[in-house]
């Protein structure tokens, strides 16, 4: 419990699964309190462990997707709305320079969209990574089925 608690403080994206011989409710309750994904009693069947791991992975993916959706909403507000975005989400952008690129798939009359290409935003971000710029620092925002905005941080010289 202490290890999971410390890891979660260092990185909130960390998920824990406890495998234990302790079947005391209080121990399990403490695990739930610190955000443990699952609490399994030994001996653990392989299928139960795999299900628990799948649950943790799906939770991580959902959190990443929700975080990206909130960030994209905030970016949209900053770029297109007259009212400011939420300060919490906009804070990473203040005081930093960004290169903004508009990607248009095909031309204005094209019927094919990005979803038809099989190219996802994560793949675009991974192709743009350079120097000290990490993939999570690059933002892709879908404007519609054929247009995307990409924001890439520019290092100040």
Tab-separated table of N, CA and C in Angstrom:
chain	number	residue	atom	x	y	z
A	1	UNK	N	0.821	-1.196	0.000
A	1	UNK	CA	0.000	0.000	0.000
A	1	UNK	C	0.860	1.253	0.000
A	2	UNK	N	1.940	1.234	0.768
A	2	UNK	CA	2.829	2.400	0.819
A	2	UNK	C	3.487	2.646	-0.531
A	3	UNK	N	3.922	1.570	-1.187
A	3	UNK	CA	4.575	1.706	-2.488
A	3	UNK	C	3.605	2.293	-3.510
A	4	UNK	N	2.392	1.761	-3.573
A	4	UNK	CA	1.399	2.272	-4.522
A	4	UNK	C	1.072	3.722	-4.206
A	5	UNK	N	0.953	4.052	-2.928
A	5	UNK	CA	0.654	5.421	-2.534
A	5	UNK	C	1.759	6.375	-2.988
A	6	UNK	N	3.012	6.015	-2.776
A	6	UNK	CA	4.137	6.868	-3.166
A	6	UNK	C	4.246	6.980	-4.689
A	7	UNK	N	4.044	5.871	-5.392
A	7	UNK	CA	4.095	5.905	-6.859
A	7	UNK	C	2.986	6.785	-7.421
A	8	UNK	N	1.803	6.707	-6.820
A	8	UNK	CA	0.670	7.526	-7.274
A	8	UNK	C	0.926	9.010	-7.036
A	9	UNK	N	1.623	9.331	-5.945
A	9	UNK	CA	1.977	10.731	-5.687
A	9	UNK	C	2.965	11.228	-6.740
A	10	UNK	N	3.912	10.366	-7.111
A	10	UNK	CA	4.925	10.745	-8.095
A	10	UNK	C	4.322	10.862	-9.489
A	11	UNK	N	3.365	9.985	-9.808
A	11	UNK	CA	2.729	9.993	-11.128
A	11	UNK	C	1.293	9.498	-10.977
A	12	UNK	N	0.321	10.407	-11.043
A	12	UNK	CA	-1.077	10.020	-10.856
A	12	UNK	C	-1.585	9.017	-11.892
A	13	UNK	N	-0.865	8.849	-12.999
A	13	UNK	CA	-1.285	7.879	-14.013
A	13	UNK	C	-0.973	6.442	-13.600
A	14	UNK	N	-0.173	6.253	-12.551
A	14	UNK	CA	0.179	4.914	-12.088
A	14	UNK	C	-1.058	4.239	-11.516
A	15	UNK	N	-1.258	2.996	-11.917
A	15	UNK	CA	-2.376	2.194	-11.410
A	15	UNK	C	-1.805	0.992	-10.676
A	16	UNK	N	-2.431	0.631	-9.572
A	16	UNK	CA	-1.958	-0.493	-8.786
A	16	UNK	C	-2.976	-1.607	-8.716
A	17	UNK	N	-2.460	-2.827	-8.707
A	17	UNK	CA	-3.268	-4.028	-8.473
A	17	UNK	C	-2.604	-4.739	-7.305
A	18	UNK	N	-3.370	-5.051	-6.294
A	18	UNK	CA	-2.814	-5.720	-5.131
A	18	UNK	C	-3.113	-7.211	-5.203
A	19	UNK	N	-2.049	-8.009	-5.039
A	19	UNK	CA	-2.168	-9.457	-4.891
A	19	UNK	C	-1.761	-9.742	-3.460
A	20	UNK	N	-2.678	-10.263	-2.667
A	20	UNK	CA	-2.404	-10.384	-1.238
A	20	UNK	C	-3.033	-11.625	-0.642
A	21	UNK	N	-2.494	-12.026	0.515
A	21	UNK	CA	-3.110	-13.093	1.301
A	21	UNK	C	-4.016	-12.502	2.374
A	22	UNK	N	-3.956	-11.174	2.547
A	22	UNK	CA	-4.791	-10.502	3.539
A	22	UNK	C	-6.219	-10.403	3.025
A	23	UNK	N	-7.139	-11.008	3.734
A	23	UNK	CA	-8.540	-10.914	3.320
A	23	UNK	C	-9.328	-10.001	4.261
A	24	UNK	N	-8.600	-9.139	4.987
A	24	UNK	CA	-9.244	-8.202	5.894
A	24	UNK	C	-9.846	-7.040	5.103
A	25	UNK	N	-11.058	-6.666	5.443
A	25	UNK	CA	-11.753	-5.602	4.737
A	25	UNK	C	-10.995	-4.284	4.836
A	26	UNK	N	-10.425	-3.986	5.994
A	26	UNK	CA	-9.735	-2.710	6.199
A	26	UNK	C	-8.555	-2.554	5.242
A	27	UNK	N	-7.832	-3.624	5.000
A	27	UNK	CA	-6.690	-3.585	4.082
A	27	UNK	C	-7.169	-3.287	2.655
A	28	UNK	N	-8.243	-3.941	2.257
A	28	UNK	CA	-8.820	-3.707	0.922
A	28	UNK	C	-9.360	-2.278	0.831
A	29	UNK	N	-10.003	-1.792	1.886
A	29	UNK	CA	-10.554	-0.441	1.901
A	29	UNK	C	-9.446	0.591	1.737
A	30	UNK	N	-8.324	0.381	2.396
A	30	UNK	CA	-7.186	1.291	2.249
A	30	UNK	C	-6.671	1.289	0.813
A	31	UNK	N	-6.677	0.122	0.191
A	31	UNK	CA	-6.260	0.020	-1.205
A	31	UNK	C	-7.173	0.817	-2.115
A	32	UNK	N	-8.479	0.691	-1.920
A	32	UNK	CA	-9.446	1.432	-2.719
A	32	UNK	C	-9.267	2.930	-2.494
A	33	UNK	N	-8.986	3.313	-1.261
A	33	UNK	CA	-8.820	4.727	-0.904
A	33	UNK	C	-7.650	5.375	-1.653
A	34	UNK	N	-6.590	4.604	-1.921
A	34	UNK	CA	-5.433	5.172	-2.628
A	34	UNK	C	-5.516	4.935	-4.139
A	35	UNK	N	-6.633	4.380	-4.611
A	35	UNK	CA	-6.850	4.261	-6.053
A	35	UNK	C	-6.415	2.959	-6.682
A	36	UNK	N	-6.341	1.899	-5.897
A	36	UNK	CA	-5.991	0.600	-6.452
A	36	UNK	C	-7.092	0.156	-7.415
A	37	UNK	N	-6.691	-0.359	-8.560
A	37	UNK	CA	-7.637	-0.793	-9.582
A	37	UNK	C	-8.354	-2.075	-9.161
A	38	UNK	N	-7.613	-2.982	-8.539
A	38	UNK	CA	-8.207	-4.253	-8.137
A	38	UNK	C	-7.459	-4.821	-6.949
A	39	UNK	N	-8.157	-5.665	-6.202
A	39	UNK	CA	-7.596	-6.308	-5.016
A	39	UNK	C	-7.880	-7.797	-5.166
A	40	UNK	N	-6.839	-8.582	-5.404
A	40	UNK	CA	-6.996	-10.012	-5.648
A	40	UNK	C	-6.365	-10.809	-4.523
A	41	UNK	N	-7.073	-11.836	-4.096
A	41	UNK	CA	-6.561	-12.704	-3.044
A	41	UNK	C	-5.808	-13.881	-3.653
A	42	UNK	N	-4.650	-14.184	-3.045
A	42	UNK	CA	-3.863	-15.339	-3.481
A	42	UNK	C	-4.525	-16.618	-2.971
A	43	UNK	N	-4.431	-17.686	-3.674
A	43	UNK	CA	-3.849	-17.842	-5.000
A	43	UNK	C	-4.774	-17.238	-6.056
A	44	UNK	N	-4.165	-16.594	-7.033
A	44	UNK	CA	-4.921	-15.899	-8.073
A	44	UNK	C	-4.936	-16.755	-9.333
A	45	UNK	N	-6.115	-16.879	-9.897
A	45	UNK	CA	-6.214	-17.598	-11.168
A	45	UNK	C	-5.721	-16.676	-12.276
A	46	UNK	N	-5.072	-17.292	-13.246
A	46	UNK	CA	-4.482	-16.549	-14.354
A	46	UNK	C	-5.521	-15.665	-15.048
A	47	UNK	N	-6.717	-16.188	-15.297
A	47	UNK	CA	-7.753	-15.416	-15.995
A	47	UNK	C	-8.181	-14.193	-15.191
A	48	UNK	N	-8.268	-14.339	-13.867
A	48	UNK	CA	-8.654	-13.209	-13.016
A	48	UNK	C	-7.579	-12.128	-13.054
A	49	UNK	N	-6.327	-12.538	-13.060
A	49	UNK	CA	-5.228	-11.578	-13.132
A	49	UNK	C	-5.239	-10.855	-14.480
A	50	UNK	N	-5.429	-11.593	-15.557
A	50	UNK	CA	-5.480	-10.975	-16.887
A	50	UNK	C	-6.637	-9.981	-16.993
A	51	UNK	N	-7.786	-10.331	-16.446
A	51	UNK	CA	-8.932	-9.415	-16.458
A	51	UNK	C	-8.611	-8.142	-15.686
A	52	UNK	N	-7.949	-8.297	-14.567
A	52	UNK	CA	-7.585	-7.142	-13.748
A	52	UNK	C	-6.597	-6.234	-14.483
A	53	UNK	N	-5.631	-6.837	-15.146
A	53	UNK	CA	-4.651	-6.057	-15.913
A	53	UNK	C	-5.341	-5.345	-17.069
A	54	UNK	N	-6.241	-6.048	-17.764
A	54	UNK	CA	-6.994	-5.422	-18.852
A	54	UNK	C	-7.815	-4.241	-18.332
A	55	UNK	N	-8.415	-4.403	-17.161
A	55	UNK	CA	-9.197	-3.322	-16.550
A	55	UNK	C	-8.310	-2.101	-16.278
A	56	UNK	N	-7.110	-2.342	-15.772
A	56	UNK	CA	-6.182	-1.247	-15.490
A	56	UNK	C	-5.753	-0.549	-16.782
A	57	UNK	N	-5.435	-1.322	-17.799
A	57	UNK	CA	-5.015	-0.745	-19.082
A	57	UNK	C	-6.142	0.077	-19.684
A	58	UNK	N	-7.357	-0.451	-19.664
A	58	UNK	CA	-8.505	0.291	-20.197
A	58	UNK	C	-8.744	1.574	-19.422
A	59	UNK	N	-8.564	1.532	-18.111
A	59	UNK	CA	-8.707	2.733	-17.290
A	59	UNK	C	-7.680	3.790	-17.667
A	60	UNK	N	-6.445	3.376	-17.880
A	60	UNK	CA	-5.382	4.304	-18.276
A	60	UNK	C	-5.702	4.921	-19.631
A	61	UNK	N	-6.129	4.093	-20.572
A	61	UNK	CA	-6.470	4.604	-21.912
A	61	UNK	C	-7.635	5.586	-21.839
A	62	UNK	N	-8.653	5.266	-21.040
A	62	UNK	CA	-9.803	6.170	-20.901
A	62	UNK	C	-9.393	7.502	-20.294
A	63	UNK	N	-8.538	7.466	-19.273
A	63	UNK	CA	-8.067	8.700	-18.657
A	63	UNK	C	-7.260	9.531	-19.645
A	64	UNK	N	-6.407	8.881	-20.438
A	64	UNK	CA	-5.632	9.606	-21.447
A	64	UNK	C	-6.556	10.242	-22.477
A	65	UNK	N	-7.562	9.496	-22.930
A	65	UNK	CA	-8.506	10.006	-23.914
A	65	UNK	C	-9.280	11.192	-23.348
A	66	UNK	N	-9.739	11.080	-22.094
A	66	UNK	CA	-10.475	12.183	-21.466
A	66	UNK	C	-9.585	13.411	-21.289
A	67	UNK	N	-8.333	13.200	-20.896
A	67	UNK	CA	-7.394	14.310	-20.737
A	67	UNK	C	-7.165	15.000	-22.086
A	68	UNK	N	-7.005	14.204	-23.148
A	68	UNK	CA	-6.808	14.775	-24.477
A	68	UNK	C	-8.051	15.526	-24.944
A	69	UNK	N	-9.236	14.986	-24.667
A	69	UNK	CA	-10.475	15.673	-25.049
A	69	UNK	C	-10.617	17.009	-24.317
A	70	UNK	N	-10.282	17.033	-23.009
A	70	UNK	CA	-10.344	18.291	-22.259
A	70	UNK	C	-9.332	19.294	-22.796
A	71	UNK	N	-8.134	18.814	-23.123
A	71	UNK	CA	-7.100	19.695	-23.662
A	71	UNK	C	-7.534	20.231	-25.020
A	72	UNK	N	-8.088	19.383	-25.869
A	72	UNK	CA	-8.554	19.841	-27.185
A	72	UNK	C	-9.681	20.856	-27.051
A	73	UNK	N	-10.568	20.645	-26.107
A	73	UNK	CA	-11.645	21.602	-25.860
A	73	UNK	C	-11.054	22.949	-25.451
A	74	UNK	N	-10.074	22.896	-24.574
A	74	UNK	CA	-9.444	24.123	-24.099
A	74	UNK	C	-8.712	24.841	-25.230
A	75	UNK	N	-8.013	24.086	-26.066
A	75	UNK	CA	-7.312	24.680	-27.201
A	75	UNK	C	-8.326	25.329	-28.144
A	76	UNK	N	-9.427	24.638	-28.415
A	76	UNK	CA	-10.475	25.201	-29.276
A	76	UNK	C	-10.980	26.519	-28.716
A	77	UNK	N	-11.203	26.547	-27.413
A	77	UNK	CA	-11.683	27.782	-26.779
A	77	UNK	C	-10.666	28.898	-26.926
A	78	UNK	N	-9.380	28.575	-26.735
A	78	UNK	CA	-8.345	29.601	-26.854
A	78	UNK	C	-8.242	30.121	-28.280
A	79	UNK	N	-8.401	29.236	-29.259
A	79	UNK	CA	-8.223	29.632	-30.650
A	79	UNK	C	-9.445	30.297	-31.264
A	80	UNK	N	-10.644	29.831	-30.899
A	80	UNK	CA	-11.821	30.239	-31.641
A	80	UNK	C	-12.897	30.969	-30.845
A	81	UNK	N	-12.875	30.890	-29.544
A	81	UNK	CA	-13.957	31.479	-28.752
A	81	UNK	C	-13.559	32.854	-28.237
A	82	UNK	N	-14.561	33.654	-27.971
A	82	UNK	CA	-14.297	34.988	-27.431
A	82	UNK	C	-14.048	34.942	-25.931
A	83	UNK	N	-14.536	33.886	-25.264
A	83	UNK	CA	-14.283	33.773	-23.827
A	83	UNK	C	-13.086	32.861	-23.606
A	84	UNK	N	-12.321	33.113	-22.559
A	84	UNK	CA	-11.095	32.354	-22.324
A	84	UNK	C	-11.363	30.908	-21.921
A	85	UNK	N	-10.363	30.082	-22.152
A	85	UNK	CA	-10.444	28.678	-21.754
A	85	UNK	C	-10.238	28.567	-20.251
A	86	UNK	N	-10.514	27.389	-19.727
A	86	UNK	CA	-10.276	27.155	-18.307
A	86	UNK	C	-8.798	27.384	-18.019
A	87	UNK	N	-8.521	28.135	-16.964
A	87	UNK	CA	-7.131	28.468	-16.651
A	87	UNK	C	-6.280	27.231	-16.429
A	88	UNK	N	-6.847	26.231	-15.778
A	88	UNK	CA	-6.092	25.010	-15.488
A	88	UNK	C	-5.597	24.358	-16.771
A	89	UNK	N	-6.432	24.321	-17.790
A	89	UNK	CA	-6.054	23.678	-19.037
A	89	UNK	C	-5.209	24.599	-19.910
A	90	UNK	N	-5.402	25.901	-19.806
A	90	UNK	CA	-4.678	26.846	-20.656
A	90	UNK	C	-3.286	27.151	-20.116
A	91	UNK	N	-3.054	26.925	-18.837
A	91	UNK	CA	-1.788	27.278	-18.202
A	91	UNK	C	-0.553	26.772	-18.943
A	92	UNK	N	-0.541	25.533	-19.458
A	92	UNK	CA	0.673	25.072	-20.151
A	92	UNK	C	1.019	25.884	-21.398
A	93	UNK	N	0.070	26.632	-21.932
A	93	UNK	CA	0.304	27.367	-23.168
A	93	UNK	C	0.831	28.778	-22.936
A	94	UNK	N	0.558	29.351	-21.775
A	94	UNK	CA	0.978	30.718	-21.504
A	94	UNK	C	2.490	30.794	-21.372
A	95	UNK	N	3.068	31.767	-22.036
A	95	UNK	CA	4.505	31.988	-21.931
A	95	UNK	C	5.342	31.056	-22.788
A	96	UNK	N	4.709	30.259	-23.641
A	96	UNK	CA	5.440	29.342	-24.510
A	96	UNK	C	5.107	29.648	-25.968
A	97	UNK	N	6.089	29.458	-26.839
A	97	UNK	CA	5.852	29.630	-28.261
A	97	UNK	C	5.445	28.310	-28.894
A	98	UNK	N	4.542	28.376	-29.834
A	98	UNK	CA	4.080	27.173	-30.531
A	98	UNK	C	4.059	27.415	-32.026
A	99	UNK	N	4.421	26.399	-32.754
A	99	UNK	CA	4.248	26.374	-34.183
A	99	UNK	C	2.888	25.743	-34.429
A	100	UNK	N	2.051	26.401	-35.222
A	100	UNK	CA	0.726	25.861	-35.504
A	100	UNK	C	0.654	25.507	-36.979
A	101	UNK	N	0.234	24.279	-37.267
A	101	UNK	CA	0.083	23.837	-38.651
A	101	UNK	C	-1.351	23.383	-38.859
A	102	UNK	N	-1.902	23.752	-39.984
A	102	UNK	CA	-3.228	23.305	-40.375
A	102	UNK	C	-3.042	22.231	-41.435
A	103	UNK	N	-3.546	21.041	-41.158
A	103	UNK	CA	-3.457	19.945	-42.119
A	103	UNK	C	-4.814	19.765	-42.780
A	104	UNK	N	-4.833	19.794	-44.093
A	104	UNK	CA	-6.053	19.565	-44.859
A	104	UNK	C	-5.846	18.298	-45.662
A	105	UNK	N	-6.699	17.327	-45.451
A	105	UNK	CA	-6.619	16.074	-46.182
A	105	UNK	C	-7.350	16.243	-47.507
A	106	UNK	N	-6.630	16.065	-48.602
A	106	UNK	CA	-7.242	16.241	-49.911
A	106	UNK	C	-7.458	17.711	-50.195
A	107	UNK	N	-8.613	18.033	-50.725
A	107	UNK	CA	-8.960	19.430	-50.965
A	107	UNK	C	-10.361	19.670	-50.403
A	108	UNK	N	-10.867	20.871	-50.580
A	108	UNK	CA	-12.149	21.218	-49.962
A	108	UNK	C	-13.298	20.364	-50.473
A	109	UNK	N	-13.162	19.827	-51.683
A	109	UNK	CA	-14.244	19.011	-52.237
A	109	UNK	C	-14.077	17.526	-51.971
A	110	UNK	N	-13.003	17.139	-51.297
A	110	UNK	CA	-12.739	15.713	-51.057
A	110	UNK	C	-13.789	15.111	-50.132
A	111	UNK	N	-14.107	13.880	-50.395
A	111	UNK	CA	-15.088	13.176	-49.553
A	111	UNK	C	-14.409	12.303	-48.514
A	112	UNK	N	-13.132	12.083	-48.667
A	112	UNK	CA	-12.382	11.222	-47.760
A	112	UNK	C	-11.932	12.024	-46.543
A	113	UNK	N	-12.098	11.459	-45.352
A	113	UNK	CA	-11.684	12.136	-44.129
A	113	UNK	C	-10.536	11.413	-43.450
A	114	UNK	N	-10.012	12.033	-42.389
A	114	UNK	CA	-8.896	11.440	-41.644
A	114	UNK	C	-9.240	10.053	-41.121
A	115	UNK	N	-10.492	9.848	-40.695
A	115	UNK	CA	-10.875	8.547	-40.163
A	115	UNK	C	-10.750	7.456	-41.221
A	116	UNK	N	-10.838	7.826	-42.506
A	116	UNK	CA	-10.713	6.857	-43.600
A	116	UNK	C	-9.265	6.449	-43.845
A	117	UNK	N	-8.313	7.245	-43.375
A	117	UNK	CA	-6.895	6.969	-43.623
A	117	UNK	C	-6.314	5.974	-42.635
A	118	UNK	N	-6.937	5.857	-41.465
A	118	UNK	CA	-6.369	5.008	-40.418
A	118	UNK	C	-5.232	5.686	-39.674
A	119	UNK	N	-4.969	6.950	-39.973
A	119	UNK	CA	-3.907	7.696	-39.293
A	119	UNK	C	-4.528	8.399	-38.092
A	120	UNK	N	-4.030	8.083	-36.900
A	120	UNK	CA	-4.561	8.654	-35.666
A	120	UNK	C	-3.656	9.790	-35.184
A	121	UNK	N	-4.210	10.637	-34.338
A	121	UNK	CA	-3.449	11.774	-33.805
A	121	UNK	C	-2.172	11.327	-33.109
A	122	UNK	N	-2.224	10.208	-32.402
A	122	UNK	CA	-1.025	9.727	-31.702
A	122	UNK	C	0.086	9.394	-32.699
A	123	UNK	N	-0.278	8.873	-33.874
A	123	UNK	CA	0.725	8.571	-34.900
A	123	UNK	C	1.330	9.854	-35.465
A	124	UNK	N	0.490	10.866	-35.686
A	124	UNK	CA	1.005	12.153	-36.164
A	124	UNK	C	1.966	12.748	-35.145
A	125	UNK	N	1.556	12.725	-33.864
A	125	UNK	CA	2.427	13.281	-32.818
A	125	UNK	C	3.761	12.549	-32.773
A	126	UNK	N	3.739	11.234	-32.880
A	126	UNK	CA	4.986	10.462	-32.790
A	126	UNK	C	5.931	10.772	-33.946
A	127	UNK	N	5.399	11.172	-35.096
A	127	UNK	CA	6.234	11.515	-36.255
A	127	UNK	C	6.862	12.899	-36.133
A	128	UNK	N	6.317	13.741	-35.245
A	128	UNK	CA	6.779	15.127	-35.123
A	128	UNK	C	7.782	15.292	-33.985
A	129	UNK	N	7.892	14.318	-33.099
A	129	UNK	CA	8.787	14.409	-31.940
A	129	UNK	C	10.211	14.724	-32.400
A	130	UNK	N	10.838	15.682	-31.716
A	130	UNK	CA	12.213	16.055	-32.035
A	130	UNK	C	12.873	16.636	-30.793
A	131	UNK	N	14.195	16.531	-30.721
A	131	UNK	CA	14.963	17.127	-29.627
A	131	UNK	C	14.354	16.858	-28.263
A	132	UNK	N	14.080	17.932	-27.524
A	132	UNK	CA	13.521	17.800	-26.185
A	132	UNK	C	11.991	17.804	-26.183
A	133	UNK	N	11.380	17.937	-27.365
A	133	UNK	CA	9.921	17.945	-27.452
A	133	UNK	C	9.412	16.517	-27.345
A	134	UNK	N	8.562	16.297	-26.358
A	134	UNK	CA	7.995	14.975	-26.143
A	134	UNK	C	6.654	14.866	-26.862
A	135	UNK	N	6.240	13.650	-27.117
A	135	UNK	CA	4.976	13.417	-27.813
A	135	UNK	C	3.805	14.059	-27.073
A	136	UNK	N	3.818	14.001	-25.743
A	136	UNK	CA	2.705	14.566	-24.975
A	136	UNK	C	2.681	16.095	-24.982
A	137	UNK	N	3.773	16.731	-25.468
A	137	UNK	CA	3.814	18.191	-25.584
A	137	UNK	C	3.177	18.684	-26.882
A	138	UNK	N	2.968	17.764	-27.818
A	138	UNK	CA	2.409	18.103	-29.128
A	138	UNK	C	0.906	17.862	-29.073
A	139	UNK	N	0.140	18.816	-29.586
A	139	UNK	CA	-1.324	18.715	-29.523
A	139	UNK	C	-1.915	18.668	-30.921
A	140	UNK	N	-2.811	17.708	-31.131
A	140	UNK	CA	-3.546	17.579	-32.399
A	140	UNK	C	-5.017	17.816	-32.107
A	141	UNK	N	-5.604	18.683	-32.877
A	141	UNK	CA	-6.998	19.049	-32.674
A	141	UNK	C	-7.752	18.850	-33.984
A	142	UNK	N	-8.788	18.013	-33.958
A	142	UNK	CA	-9.619	17.790	-35.141
A	142	UNK	C	-10.617	18.930	-35.270
A	143	UNK	N	-10.559	19.638	-36.378
A	143	UNK	CA	-11.527	20.703	-36.636
A	143	UNK	C	-12.790	20.124	-37.270
A	144	UNK	N	-12.587	19.226	-38.206
A	144	UNK	CA	-13.691	18.503	-38.836
A	144	UNK	C	-13.085	17.230	-39.422
A	145	UNK	N	-13.793	16.555	-40.306
A	145	UNK	CA	-13.312	15.265	-40.792
A	145	UNK	C	-12.062	15.365	-41.665
A	146	UNK	N	-11.771	16.546	-42.235
A	146	UNK	CA	-10.620	16.690	-43.123
A	146	UNK	C	-9.550	17.652	-42.614
A	147	UNK	N	-9.847	18.432	-41.583
A	147	UNK	CA	-8.880	19.426	-41.108
A	147	UNK	C	-8.448	19.136	-39.675
A	148	UNK	N	-7.149	19.309	-39.450
A	148	UNK	CA	-6.555	19.171	-38.123
A	148	UNK	C	-5.628	20.359	-37.895
A	149	UNK	N	-5.538	20.758	-36.639
A	149	UNK	CA	-4.525	21.744	-36.230
A	149	UNK	C	-3.535	20.990	-35.369
A	150	UNK	N	-2.269	21.236	-35.619
A	150	UNK	CA	-1.210	20.643	-34.798
A	150	UNK	C	-0.441	21.783	-34.161
A	151	UNK	N	-0.269	21.719	-32.843
A	151	UNK	CA	0.518	22.701	-32.100
A	151	UNK	C	1.782	22.019	-31.594
A	152	UNK	N	2.920	22.566	-31.987
A	152	UNK	CA	4.209	22.004	-31.586
A	152	UNK	C	4.978	23.073	-30.834
A	153	UNK	N	5.412	22.786	-29.605
A	153	UNK	CA	6.160	23.793	-28.846
A	153	UNK	C	7.498	24.114	-29.529
A	154	UNK	N	7.835	25.381	-29.489
A	154	UNK	CA	9.089	25.851	-30.076
A	154	UNK	C	9.989	26.298	-28.929
A	155	UNK	N	11.195	25.813	-28.919
A	155	UNK	CA	12.135	26.185	-27.864
A	155	UNK	C	12.543	27.648	-28.044
A	156	UNK	N	12.541	28.378	-26.930
A	156	UNK	CA	12.979	29.783	-26.964
A	156	UNK	C	14.486	29.834	-27.022
A	157	UNK	N	15.016	30.632	-27.942
A	157	UNK	CA	16.478	30.747	-28.077
A	157	UNK	C	16.986	31.925	-27.308
